[in-house]
Amino acid sequence: MDALALEKKAQRNAELRERLMQLKKERNAIILAHFYQRPEIQEVADFIGDSFGLAQKAKETDADVILFCGVHFMGESAKILNPQKTVIIPDERAGCPMADMVNVDGLRKLKAQHPNAKVVAYINTSADVKAETYICCTSSNAKKVIESLDTDEIIWVPDKNLGHYVSQFTDKKMIIWEGYCNTHDQLSVEDIMTLKQQHPEAVVVVHPECRPEVVSLADYVGSTTGILKYCRESSHKEFIIGTEDGTRYMLEKDSPEKTFIFASKYLVCPNMKVNNLKKCVEALENMKPEIFVPQDVADAARASLERMLEVAPG
């Protein structure tokens, strides 16, 4: 039965892929997918990337429609950068708990308490929060963004773990919000040490959204794109991976001869995984769920995103 079920699933996915390609052509659409998406979505994407790469690609595309396979704030960023284009997502329930941990009222109060500070917001934030922000950043360009600012005081939102990591590379005062990524934050020292004992030759690579004590154990710390590049170019053959399980697809595609051991079975973002091929097809058939951002919010948020792209164009 298992073999039959797998065969039926493969046949159904093939039918969905064919329909998706037909719709993409009809709609003049581009499919953008985050590295944490299901493998079958990464397989059909025109571009796969982390939040920085996807923001760049959304800005550059000449497609009329952007099907954004990620979470809601990513679709918002694409819409903000492309106000004349239609941006749709497969499932509007694909939110981000970390983005929800920071709110406009709280941020405004913090800004009032620190009037000389500039707000740096991780791109993993809502459009409303970006509108209250001087400049956005991602895990791949955060250090460069912070050092570009002519201020000695930074309000950092929302990820405390990434904020702590970045604070080690700057003399600026960092006022750090207490948010975190539910997926990365649960990775523990015990998880890493247990696997290191079992695989003493393995190289440990982790995302800076992990806890500081976990990051301190890593041989390499970097964004998702950074991790993929490091593992692809490294001469090592065995890696303990401290980031979301969706990266397995590209890691194994890039380096099929290498072994990747994920540091915990819980490194899965349920919000990223709500998207699937059927929902992608339905989104392009019905042209919804569509992303809308009020113009005043979009204009303010766009300034913070464009400052980021100017400072760190790639």
PDB file of C-alpha atoms in Angstrom:
ATOM      1  CA  MET A   1       0.000   0.000   0.000  1.00  0.00           C
ATOM      2  CA  ASP A   2       2.823   2.385   0.800  1.00  0.00           C
ATOM      3  CA  ALA A   3       4.352   1.942  -2.651  1.00  0.00           C
ATOM      4  CA  LEU A   4       0.955   2.424  -4.282  1.00  0.00           C
ATOM      5  CA  ALA A   5       0.276   5.548  -2.236  1.00  0.00           C
ATOM      6  CA  LEU A   6       3.648   6.989  -3.205  1.00  0.00           C
ATOM      7  CA  GLU A   7       2.991   6.223  -6.858  1.00  0.00           C
ATOM      8  CA  LYS A   8      -0.388   7.952  -6.720  1.00  0.00           C
ATOM      9  CA  LYS A   9       1.116  10.952  -4.970  1.00  0.00           C
ATOM     10  CA  ALA A  10       3.845  11.218  -7.605  1.00  0.00           C
ATOM     11  CA  GLN A  11       1.247  11.029 -10.383  1.00  0.00           C
ATOM     12  CA  ARG A  12      -0.906  13.670  -8.705  1.00  0.00           C
ATOM     13  CA  ASN A  13       2.093  15.958  -8.225  1.00  0.00           C
ATOM     14  CA  ALA A  14       3.006  15.560 -11.885  1.00  0.00           C
ATOM     15  CA  GLU A  15      -0.534  16.603 -12.879  1.00  0.00           C
ATOM     16  CA  LEU A  16      -0.401  19.577 -10.526  1.00  0.00           C
ATOM     17  CA  ARG A  17       2.995  20.643 -11.883  1.00  0.00           C
ATOM     18  CA  GLU A  18       1.689  20.518 -15.450  1.00  0.00           C
ATOM     19  CA  ARG A  19      -1.345  22.615 -14.544  1.00  0.00           C
ATOM     20  CA  LEU A  20       0.812  25.061 -12.575  1.00  0.00           C
ATOM     21  CA  MET A  21       3.141  25.613 -15.541  1.00  0.00           C
ATOM     22  CA  GLN A  22       0.127  26.230 -17.797  1.00  0.00           C
ATOM     23  CA  LEU A  23      -1.312  28.790 -15.372  1.00  0.00           C
ATOM     24  CA  LYS A  24       2.042  30.467 -14.895  1.00  0.00           C
ATOM     25  CA  LYS A  25       2.286  31.062 -18.625  1.00  0.00           C
ATOM     26  CA  GLU A  26      -1.307  32.297 -18.892  1.00  0.00           C
ATOM     27  CA  ARG A  27      -0.902  34.720 -15.984  1.00  0.00           C
ATOM     28  CA  ASN A  28       2.634  35.845 -16.845  1.00  0.00           C
ATOM     29  CA  ALA A  29       3.534  34.816 -13.311  1.00  0.00           C
ATOM     30  CA  ILE A  30       6.775  34.122 -11.501  1.00  0.00           C
ATOM     31  CA  ILE A  31       6.984  31.600  -8.662  1.00  0.00           C
ATOM     32  CA  LEU A  32       9.239  32.612  -5.778  1.00  0.00           C
ATOM     33  CA  ALA A  33       9.921  30.053  -3.050  1.00  0.00           C
ATOM     34  CA  HIS A  34      11.758  30.222   0.241  1.00  0.00           C
ATOM     35  CA  PHE A  35      14.336  27.558   1.088  1.00  0.00           C
ATOM     36  CA  TYR A  36      12.030  26.287   3.855  1.00  0.00           C
ATOM     37  CA  GLN A  37       9.232  25.323   1.463  1.00  0.00           C
ATOM     38  CA  ARG A  38       8.325  21.724   0.700  1.00  0.00           C
ATOM     39  CA  PRO A  39      10.618  20.055  -1.898  1.00  0.00           C
ATOM     40  CA  GLU A  40       7.819  19.800  -4.469  1.00  0.00           C
ATOM     41  CA  ILE A  41       7.385  23.579  -4.345  1.00  0.00           C
ATOM     42  CA  GLN A  42      11.112  24.256  -4.608  1.00  0.00           C
ATOM     43  CA  GLU A  43      11.156  21.992  -7.670  1.00  0.00           C
ATOM     44  CA  VAL A  44       8.697  24.210  -9.585  1.00  0.00           C
ATOM     45  CA  ALA A  45       9.953  27.613  -8.421  1.00  0.00           C
ATOM     46  CA  ASP A  46      11.555  30.076 -10.830  1.00  0.00           C
ATOM     47  CA  PHE A  47      13.730  31.293  -8.000  1.00  0.00           C
ATOM     48  CA  ILE A  48      14.537  29.769  -4.610  1.00  0.00           C
ATOM     49  CA  GLY A  49      16.128  31.952  -1.974  1.00  0.00           C
ATOM     50  CA  ASP A  50      16.284  33.305   1.538  1.00  0.00           C
ATOM     51  CA  SER A  51      14.405  36.450   2.534  1.00  0.00           C
ATOM     52  CA  PHE A  52      17.103  38.746   1.104  1.00  0.00           C
ATOM     53  CA  GLY A  53      17.369  36.976  -2.245  1.00  0.00           C
ATOM     54  CA  LEU A  54      13.593  36.849  -2.577  1.00  0.00           C
ATOM     55  CA  ALA A  55      13.282  40.569  -1.822  1.00  0.00           C
ATOM     56  CA  GLN A  56      15.827  41.277  -4.555  1.00  0.00           C
ATOM     57  CA  LYS A  57      14.094  39.023  -7.075  1.00  0.00           C
ATOM     58  CA  ALA A  58      10.688  40.529  -6.308  1.00  0.00           C
ATOM     59  CA  LYS A  59      12.146  43.967  -7.029  1.00  0.00           C
ATOM     60  CA  GLU A  60      13.689  42.848 -10.330  1.00  0.00           C
ATOM     61  CA  THR A  61      10.911  40.778 -11.898  1.00  0.00           C
ATOM     62  CA  ASP A  62       8.973  41.914 -14.960  1.00  0.00           C
ATOM     63  CA  ALA A  63       6.195  39.377 -14.367  1.00  0.00           C
ATOM     64  CA  ASP A  64       2.643  40.641 -13.899  1.00  0.00           C
ATOM     65  CA  VAL A  65       1.915  38.219 -11.072  1.00  0.00           C
ATOM     66  CA  ILE A  66       4.111  37.050  -8.210  1.00  0.00           C
ATOM     67  CA  LEU A  67       3.158  33.751  -6.583  1.00  0.00           C
ATOM     68  CA  PHE A  68       5.079  33.950  -3.328  1.00  0.00           C
ATOM     69  CA  CYS A  69       5.608  30.627  -1.605  1.00  0.00           C
ATOM     70  CA  GLY A  70       6.723  31.564   1.865  1.00  0.00           C
ATOM     71  CA  VAL A  71       5.006  33.281   4.776  1.00  0.00           C
ATOM     72  CA  HIS A  72       2.771  36.337   4.844  1.00  0.00           C
ATOM     73  CA  PHE A  73       5.351  39.030   5.618  1.00  0.00           C
ATOM     74  CA  MET A  74       7.383  37.906   2.597  1.00  0.00           C
ATOM     75  CA  GLY A  75       4.381  38.388   0.331  1.00  0.00           C
ATOM     76  CA  GLU A  76       3.892  41.827   1.882  1.00  0.00           C
ATOM     77  CA  SER A  77       7.500  42.769   1.103  1.00  0.00           C
ATOM     78  CA  ALA A  78       7.031  41.694  -2.513  1.00  0.00           C
ATOM     79  CA  LYS A  79       3.867  43.777  -2.787  1.00  0.00           C
ATOM     80  CA  ILE A  80       5.517  46.813  -1.160  1.00  0.00           C
ATOM     81  CA  LEU A  81       8.373  46.661  -3.670  1.00  0.00           C
ATOM     82  CA  ASN A  82       5.977  46.018  -6.586  1.00  0.00           C
ATOM     83  CA  PRO A  83       2.804  48.029  -5.883  1.00  0.00           C
ATOM     84  CA  GLN A  84       1.541  47.697  -9.472  1.00  0.00           C
ATOM     85  CA  LYS A  85       1.881  43.904  -9.558  1.00  0.00           C
ATOM     86  CA  THR A  86      -0.504  41.272  -8.255  1.00  0.00           C
ATOM     87  CA  VAL A  87       1.045  39.303  -5.384  1.00  0.00           C
ATOM     88  CA  ILE A  88      -0.647  36.118  -4.248  1.00  0.00           C
ATOM     89  CA  ILE A  89       0.269  33.446  -1.722  1.00  0.00           C
ATOM     90  CA  PRO A  90      -0.828  29.808  -1.596  1.00  0.00           C
ATOM     91  CA  ASP A  91      -2.292  29.985   1.932  1.00  0.00           C
ATOM     92  CA  GLU A  92      -3.029  33.151   3.900  1.00  0.00           C
ATOM     93  CA  ARG A  93      -2.611  31.223   7.160  1.00  0.00           C
ATOM     94  CA  ALA A  94       1.147  31.036   6.539  1.00  0.00           C
ATOM     95  CA  GLY A  95       2.136  33.551   9.189  1.00  0.00           C
ATOM     96  CA  CYS A  96       5.289  34.055  11.224  1.00  0.00           C
ATOM     97  CA  PRO A  97       5.109  33.854  15.033  1.00  0.00           C
ATOM     98  CA  MET A  98       8.321  35.869  15.362  1.00  0.00           C
ATOM     99  CA  ALA A  99       6.927  38.679  13.206  1.00  0.00           C
ATOM    100  CA  ASP A 100       3.841  38.686  15.438  1.00  0.00           C
ATOM    101  CA  MET A 101       6.005  39.214  18.534  1.00  0.00           C
ATOM    102  CA  VAL A 102       6.592  42.884  17.695  1.00  0.00           C
ATOM    103  CA  ASN A 103       3.766  45.409  17.463  1.00  0.00           C
ATOM    104  CA  VAL A 104       3.523  49.008  16.313  1.00  0.00           C
ATOM    105  CA  ASP A 105       2.417  50.438  19.687  1.00  0.00           C
ATOM    106  CA  GLY A 106       5.293  48.812  21.550  1.00  0.00           C
ATOM    107  CA  LEU A 107       7.797  49.919  18.935  1.00  0.00           C
ATOM    108  CA  ARG A 108       6.548  53.503  19.023  1.00  0.00           C
ATOM    109  CA  LYS A 109       6.938  53.591  22.810  1.00  0.00           C
ATOM    110  CA  LEU A 110      10.492  52.290  22.500  1.00  0.00           C
ATOM    111  CA  LYS A 111      11.281  54.917  19.863  1.00  0.00           C
ATOM    112  CA  ALA A 112       9.961  57.636  22.184  1.00  0.00           C
ATOM    113  CA  GLN A 113      12.242  56.368  24.961  1.00  0.00           C
ATOM    114  CA  HIS A 114      15.267  56.425  22.641  1.00  0.00           C
ATOM    115  CA  PRO A 115      14.748  59.420  20.317  1.00  0.00           C
ATOM    116  CA  ASN A 116      18.315  59.333  18.979  1.00  0.00           C
ATOM    117  CA  ALA A 117      18.166  55.674  17.973  1.00  0.00           C
ATOM    118  CA  LYS A 118      17.447  54.334  14.502  1.00  0.00           C
ATOM    119  CA  VAL A 119      15.240  51.295  14.138  1.00  0.00           C
ATOM    120  CA  VAL A 120      16.660  48.302  12.286  1.00  0.00           C
ATOM    121  CA  ALA A 121      13.986  45.696  11.606  1.00  0.00           C
ATOM    122  CA  TYR A 122      14.690  42.176  10.561  1.00  0.00           C
ATOM    123  CA  ILE A 123      12.798  41.587   7.322  1.00  0.00           C
ATOM    124  CA  ASN A 124      10.762  39.019   9.280  1.00  0.00           C
ATOM    125  CA  THR A 125       8.281  41.719  10.315  1.00  0.00           C
ATOM    126  CA  SER A 126       4.870  42.937   9.217  1.00  0.00           C
ATOM    127  CA  ALA A 127       4.387  45.851   6.821  1.00  0.00           C
ATOM    128  CA  ASP A 128       3.061  47.952   9.734  1.00  0.00           C
ATOM    129  CA  VAL A 129       6.289  47.449  11.671  1.00  0.00           C
ATOM    130  CA  LYS A 130       8.453  48.089   8.612  1.00  0.00           C
ATOM    131  CA  ALA A 131       6.617  51.405   8.238  1.00  0.00           C
ATOM    132  CA  GLU A 132       7.958  52.395  11.687  1.00  0.00           C
ATOM    133  CA  THR A 133      11.478  51.346  10.753  1.00  0.00           C
ATOM    134  CA  TYR A 134      14.405  53.321   9.343  1.00  0.00           C
ATOM    135  CA  ILE A 135      15.960  50.354   7.545  1.00  0.00           C
ATOM    136  CA  CYS A 136      15.361  46.618   7.173  1.00  0.00           C
ATOM    137  CA  CYS A 137      17.936  43.855   7.155  1.00  0.00           C
ATOM    138  CA  THR A 138      18.230  40.107   6.798  1.00  0.00           C
ATOM    139  CA  SER A 139      20.482  37.608   8.522  1.00  0.00           C
ATOM    140  CA  SER A 140      22.831  37.783   5.539  1.00  0.00           C
ATOM    141  CA  ASN A 141      23.326  41.568   5.544  1.00  0.00           C
ATOM    142  CA  ALA A 142      22.549  42.652   9.131  1.00  0.00           C
ATOM    143  CA  LYS A 143      26.139  43.499  10.060  1.00  0.00           C
ATOM    144  CA  LYS A 144      26.620  45.582   6.917  1.00  0.00           C
ATOM    145  CA  VAL A 145      23.321  47.402   7.441  1.00  0.00           C
ATOM    146  CA  ILE A 146      24.089  48.326  11.045  1.00  0.00           C
ATOM    147  CA  GLU A 147      27.560  49.577  10.241  1.00  0.00           C
ATOM    148  CA  SER A 148      26.149  51.771   7.470  1.00  0.00           C
ATOM    149  CA  LEU A 149      24.130  53.878   9.924  1.00  0.00           C
ATOM    150  CA  ASP A 150      25.342  57.234  11.248  1.00  0.00           C
ATOM    151  CA  THR A 151      24.081  56.608  14.769  1.00  0.00           C
ATOM    152  CA  ASP A 152      25.540  55.090  17.906  1.00  0.00           C
ATOM    153  CA  GLU A 153      22.232  53.647  19.077  1.00  0.00           C
ATOM    154  CA  ILE A 154      20.162  50.949  17.388  1.00  0.00           C
ATOM    155  CA  ILE A 155      16.685  49.680  18.218  1.00  0.00           C
ATOM    156  CA  TRP A 156      16.674  46.112  16.930  1.00  0.00           C
ATOM    157  CA  VAL A 157      13.463  44.166  16.274  1.00  0.00           C
ATOM    158  CA  PRO A 158      12.283  41.482  16.653  1.00  0.00           C
ATOM    159  CA  ASP A 159      14.757  38.562  16.974  1.00  0.00           C
ATOM    160  CA  LYS A 160      16.820  38.687  20.157  1.00  0.00           C
ATOM    161  CA  ASN A 161      19.079  35.817  19.061  1.00  0.00           C
ATOM    162  CA  LEU A 162      20.077  37.404  15.774  1.00  0.00           C
ATOM    163  CA  GLY A 163      20.362  40.736  17.587  1.00  0.00           C
ATOM    164  CA  HIS A 164      22.768  39.233  20.121  1.00  0.00           C
ATOM    165  CA  TYR A 165      24.846  37.684  17.348  1.00  0.00           C
ATOM    166  CA  VAL A 166      25.097  40.922  15.390  1.00  0.00           C
ATOM    167  CA  SER A 167      25.895  42.942  18.530  1.00  0.00           C
ATOM    168  CA  GLN A 168      29.228  41.120  18.762  1.00  0.00           C
ATOM    169  CA  PHE A 169      30.379  42.792  15.528  1.00  0.00           C
ATOM    170  CA  THR A 170      29.573  46.416  16.306  1.00  0.00           C
ATOM    171  CA  ASP A 171      30.395  49.062  18.902  1.00  0.00           C
ATOM    172  CA  LYS A 172      26.924  50.560  18.560  1.00  0.00           C
ATOM    173  CA  LYS A 173      24.519  50.276  21.477  1.00  0.00           C
ATOM    174  CA  MET A 174      21.879  47.658  20.643  1.00  0.00           C
ATOM    175  CA  ILE A 175      18.440  47.891  22.242  1.00  0.00           C
ATOM    176  CA  ILE A 176      17.108  44.437  21.471  1.00  0.00           C
ATOM    177  CA  TRP A 177      13.469  43.361  21.309  1.00  0.00           C
ATOM    178  CA  GLU A 178      12.637  40.050  23.016  1.00  0.00           C
ATOM    179  CA  GLY A 179      11.305  38.119  20.015  1.00  0.00           C
ATOM    180  CA  TYR A 180      12.568  34.839  18.611  1.00  0.00           C
ATOM    181  CA  CYS A 181      12.018  32.213  15.925  1.00  0.00           C
ATOM    182  CA  ASN A 182      10.048  29.326  17.423  1.00  0.00           C
ATOM    183  CA  THR A 183      11.835  26.821  15.216  1.00  0.00           C
ATOM    184  CA  HIS A 184      15.451  27.917  15.650  1.00  0.00           C
ATOM    185  CA  ASP A 185      15.145  28.924  19.307  1.00  0.00           C
ATOM    186  CA  GLN A 186      14.259  25.409  20.458  1.00  0.00           C
ATOM    187  CA  LEU A 187      17.576  23.969  19.292  1.00  0.00           C
ATOM    188  CA  SER A 188      19.642  23.205  22.405  1.00  0.00           C
ATOM    189  CA  VAL A 189      23.263  22.706  23.389  1.00  0.00           C
ATOM    190  CA  GLU A 190      22.337  19.118  24.286  1.00  0.00           C
ATOM    191  CA  ASP A 191      21.093  18.517  20.749  1.00  0.00           C
ATOM    192  CA  ILE A 192      24.414  19.653  19.291  1.00  0.00           C
ATOM    193  CA  MET A 193      26.633  17.889  21.834  1.00  0.00           C
ATOM    194  CA  THR A 194      24.814  14.574  21.444  1.00  0.00           C
ATOM    195  CA  LEU A 195      25.314  14.619  17.689  1.00  0.00           C
ATOM    196  CA  LYS A 196      28.935  15.758  18.031  1.00  0.00           C
ATOM    197  CA  GLN A 197      29.615  12.684  20.158  1.00  0.00           C
ATOM    198  CA  GLN A 198      27.957  10.460  17.578  1.00  0.00           C
ATOM    199  CA  HIS A 199      29.637  12.203  14.611  1.00  0.00           C
ATOM    200  CA  PRO A 200      32.970  13.596  15.848  1.00  0.00           C
ATOM    201  CA  GLU A 201      34.183  14.456  12.344  1.00  0.00           C
ATOM    202  CA  ALA A 202      31.068  16.432  11.430  1.00  0.00           C
ATOM    203  CA  VAL A 203      31.172  20.221  10.993  1.00  0.00           C
ATOM    204  CA  VAL A 204      28.516  22.168  12.887  1.00  0.00           C
ATOM    205  CA  VAL A 205      26.746  24.911  10.928  1.00  0.00           C
ATOM    206  CA  VAL A 206      23.903  26.954  12.418  1.00  0.00           C
ATOM    207  CA  HIS A 207      21.658  29.904  11.683  1.00  0.00           C
ATOM    208  CA  PRO A 208      22.133  33.013  13.879  1.00  0.00           C
ATOM    209  CA  GLU A 209      18.452  32.803  14.885  1.00  0.00           C
ATOM    210  CA  CYS A 210      19.576  29.987  17.203  1.00  0.00           C
ATOM    211  CA  ARG A 211      20.289  30.691  20.848  1.00  0.00           C
ATOM    212  CA  PRO A 212      23.692  32.276  21.648  1.00  0.00           C
ATOM    213  CA  GLU A 213      24.908  29.193  23.517  1.00  0.00           C
ATOM    214  CA  VAL A 214      24.141  27.067  20.442  1.00  0.00           C
ATOM    215  CA  VAL A 215      25.753  29.558  18.071  1.00  0.00           C
ATOM    216  CA  SER A 216      28.924  29.458  20.203  1.00  0.00           C
ATOM    217  CA  LEU A 217      29.329  25.753  19.405  1.00  0.00           C
ATOM    218  CA  ALA A 218      29.199  26.196  15.646  1.00  0.00           C
ATOM    219  CA  ASP A 219      32.068  25.939  13.194  1.00  0.00           C
ATOM    220  CA  TYR A 220      30.119  28.216  10.842  1.00  0.00           C
ATOM    221  CA  VAL A 221      27.277  30.668  11.503  1.00  0.00           C
ATOM    222  CA  GLY A 222      25.345  32.165   8.622  1.00  0.00           C
ATOM    223  CA  SER A 223      22.117  32.868   6.785  1.00  0.00           C
ATOM    224  CA  THR A 224      20.407  30.057   4.928  1.00  0.00           C
ATOM    225  CA  THR A 225      22.163  31.087   1.720  1.00  0.00           C
ATOM    226  CA  GLY A 226      25.436  31.297   3.641  1.00  0.00           C
ATOM    227  CA  ILE A 227      24.971  27.801   5.054  1.00  0.00           C
ATOM    228  CA  LEU A 228      24.240  26.364   1.616  1.00  0.00           C
ATOM    229  CA  LYS A 229      27.300  28.048   0.117  1.00  0.00           C
ATOM    230  CA  TYR A 230      29.560  26.961   2.980  1.00  0.00           C
ATOM    231  CA  CYS A 231      28.477  23.322   2.775  1.00  0.00           C
ATOM    232  CA  ARG A 232      28.704  23.291  -1.027  1.00  0.00           C
ATOM    233  CA  GLU A 233      32.248  24.681  -1.057  1.00  0.00           C
ATOM    234  CA  SER A 234      33.597  22.908   2.027  1.00  0.00           C
ATOM    235  CA  SER A 235      35.951  19.952   1.669  1.00  0.00           C
ATOM    236  CA  HIS A 236      34.259  18.266   4.645  1.00  0.00           C
ATOM    237  CA  LYS A 237      31.863  15.413   3.956  1.00  0.00           C
ATOM    238  CA  GLU A 238      29.657  15.421   7.060  1.00  0.00           C
ATOM    239  CA  PHE A 239      27.662  18.290   8.537  1.00  0.00           C
ATOM    240  CA  ILE A 240      25.406  18.840  11.535  1.00  0.00           C
ATOM    241  CA  ILE A 241      22.804  21.341  10.350  1.00  0.00           C
ATOM    242  CA  GLY A 242      21.181  23.843  12.714  1.00  0.00           C
ATOM    243  CA  THR A 243      18.484  25.393  10.573  1.00  0.00           C
ATOM    244  CA  GLU A 244      15.057  24.578   9.154  1.00  0.00           C
ATOM    245  CA  ASP A 245      14.566  21.155   7.577  1.00  0.00           C
ATOM    246  CA  GLY A 246      13.508  22.586   4.201  1.00  0.00           C
ATOM    247  CA  THR A 247      17.148  23.363   3.426  1.00  0.00           C
ATOM    248  CA  ARG A 248      17.744  19.626   3.113  1.00  0.00           C
ATOM    249  CA  TYR A 249      16.420  19.711  -0.455  1.00  0.00           C
ATOM    250  CA  MET A 250      19.023  22.172  -1.724  1.00  0.00           C
ATOM    251  CA  LEU A 251      21.857  20.825   0.446  1.00  0.00           C
ATOM    252  CA  GLU A 252      21.429  17.348  -1.003  1.00  0.00           C
ATOM    253  CA  LYS A 253      20.884  18.685  -4.512  1.00  0.00           C
ATOM    254  CA  ASP A 254      24.101  20.729  -4.337  1.00  0.00           C
ATOM    255  CA  SER A 255      26.201  18.021  -2.674  1.00  0.00           C
ATOM    256  CA  PRO A 256      24.694  14.525  -3.085  1.00  0.00           C
ATOM    257  CA  GLU A 257      27.965  12.952  -1.985  1.00  0.00           C
ATOM    258  CA  LYS A 258      27.889  14.640   1.428  1.00  0.00           C
ATOM    259  CA  THR A 259      25.986  13.705   4.604  1.00  0.00           C
ATOM    260  CA  PHE A 260      23.694  16.203   6.328  1.00  0.00           C
ATOM    261  CA  ILE A 261      22.469  15.458   9.839  1.00  0.00           C
ATOM    262  CA  PHE A 262      19.834  17.835  11.093  1.00  0.00           C
ATOM    263  CA  ALA A 263      20.442  18.769  14.703  1.00  0.00           C
ATOM    264  CA  SER A 264      16.859  18.134  15.804  1.00  0.00           C
ATOM    265  CA  LYS A 265      13.760  16.483  14.346  1.00  0.00           C
ATOM    266  CA  TYR A 266      11.852  19.587  15.446  1.00  0.00           C
ATOM    267  CA  LEU A 267      13.626  21.971  13.054  1.00  0.00           C
ATOM    268  CA  VAL A 268      10.461  22.302  10.977  1.00  0.00           C
ATOM    269  CA  CYS A 269       8.532  25.542  10.509  1.00  0.00           C
ATOM    270  CA  PRO A 270       4.836  24.551  10.389  1.00  0.00           C
ATOM    271  CA  ASN A 271       3.910  27.895   8.839  1.00  0.00           C
ATOM    272  CA  MET A 272       6.224  27.359   5.877  1.00  0.00           C
ATOM    273  CA  LYS A 273       4.853  23.871   5.387  1.00  0.00           C
ATOM    274  CA  VAL A 274       1.171  24.830   5.024  1.00  0.00           C
ATOM    275  CA  ASN A 275       1.849  25.598   1.350  1.00  0.00           C
ATOM    276  CA  ASN A 276       1.637  22.784  -1.186  1.00  0.00           C
ATOM    277  CA  LEU A 277       1.317  22.275  -4.934  1.00  0.00           C
ATOM    278  CA  LYS A 278      -2.479  22.041  -4.873  1.00  0.00           C
ATOM    279  CA  LYS A 279      -2.724  25.396  -3.105  1.00  0.00           C
ATOM    280  CA  CYS A 280      -0.288  26.936  -5.597  1.00  0.00           C
ATOM    281  CA  VAL A 281      -2.507  25.816  -8.472  1.00  0.00           C
ATOM    282  CA  GLU A 282      -5.648  27.094  -6.753  1.00  0.00           C
ATOM    283  CA  ALA A 283      -3.984  30.434  -6.033  1.00  0.00           C
ATOM    284  CA  LEU A 284      -3.165  31.002  -9.712  1.00  0.00           C
ATOM    285  CA  GLU A 285      -6.553  29.719 -10.848  1.00  0.00           C
ATOM    286  CA  ASN A 286      -8.472  32.037  -8.520  1.00  0.00           C
ATOM    287  CA  MET A 287      -5.850  34.803  -8.214  1.00  0.00           C
ATOM    288  CA  LYS A 288      -6.162  34.744  -4.449  1.00  0.00           C
ATOM    289  CA  PRO A 289      -5.351  34.973  -1.575  1.00  0.00           C
ATOM    290  CA  GLU A 290      -4.018  38.321  -2.760  1.00  0.00           C
ATOM    291  CA  ILE A 291      -1.736  40.522  -0.678  1.00  0.00           C
ATOM    292  CA  PHE A 292      -2.898  44.077  -0.036  1.00  0.00           C
ATOM    293  CA  VAL A 293      -0.957  46.755   1.848  1.00  0.00           C
ATOM    294  CA  PRO A 294      -2.487  50.220   2.509  1.00  0.00           C
ATOM    295  CA  GLN A 295      -0.685  52.855   0.450  1.00  0.00           C
ATOM    296  CA  ASP A 296       0.507  54.954   3.399  1.00  0.00           C
ATOM    297  CA  VAL A 297       1.922  51.885   5.122  1.00  0.00           C
ATOM    298  CA  ALA A 298       3.446  50.611   1.888  1.00  0.00           C
ATOM    299  CA  ASP A 299       5.140  53.945   1.133  1.00  0.00           C
ATOM    300  CA  ALA A 300       6.782  54.108   4.564  1.00  0.00           C
ATOM    301  CA  ALA A 301       7.736  50.435   4.556  1.00  0.00           C
ATOM    302  CA  ARG A 302       9.124  50.692   1.020  1.00  0.00           C
ATOM    303  CA  ALA A 303      11.611  53.325   2.137  1.00  0.00           C
ATOM    304  CA  SER A 304      13.042  50.971   4.769  1.00  0.00           C
ATOM    305  CA  LEU A 305      13.290  48.082   2.304  1.00  0.00           C
ATOM    306  CA  GLU A 306      14.868  50.195  -0.423  1.00  0.00           C
ATOM    307  CA  ARG A 307      17.450  51.576   2.018  1.00  0.00           C
ATOM    308  CA  MET A 308      18.424  47.969   2.731  1.00  0.00           C
ATOM    309  CA  LEU A 309      18.743  47.135  -0.957  1.00  0.00           C
ATOM    310  CA  GLU A 310      20.873  50.234  -1.508  1.00  0.00           C
ATOM    311  CA  VAL A 311      23.238  49.388   1.350  1.00  0.00           C
ATOM    312  CA  ALA A 312      23.519  45.686   0.496  1.00  0.00           C
ATOM    313  CA  PRO A 313      22.549  45.141  -3.136  1.00  0.00           C
ATOM    314  CA  GLY A 314      23.850  41.605  -3.211  1.00  0.00           C
TER     315      GLY A 314
END
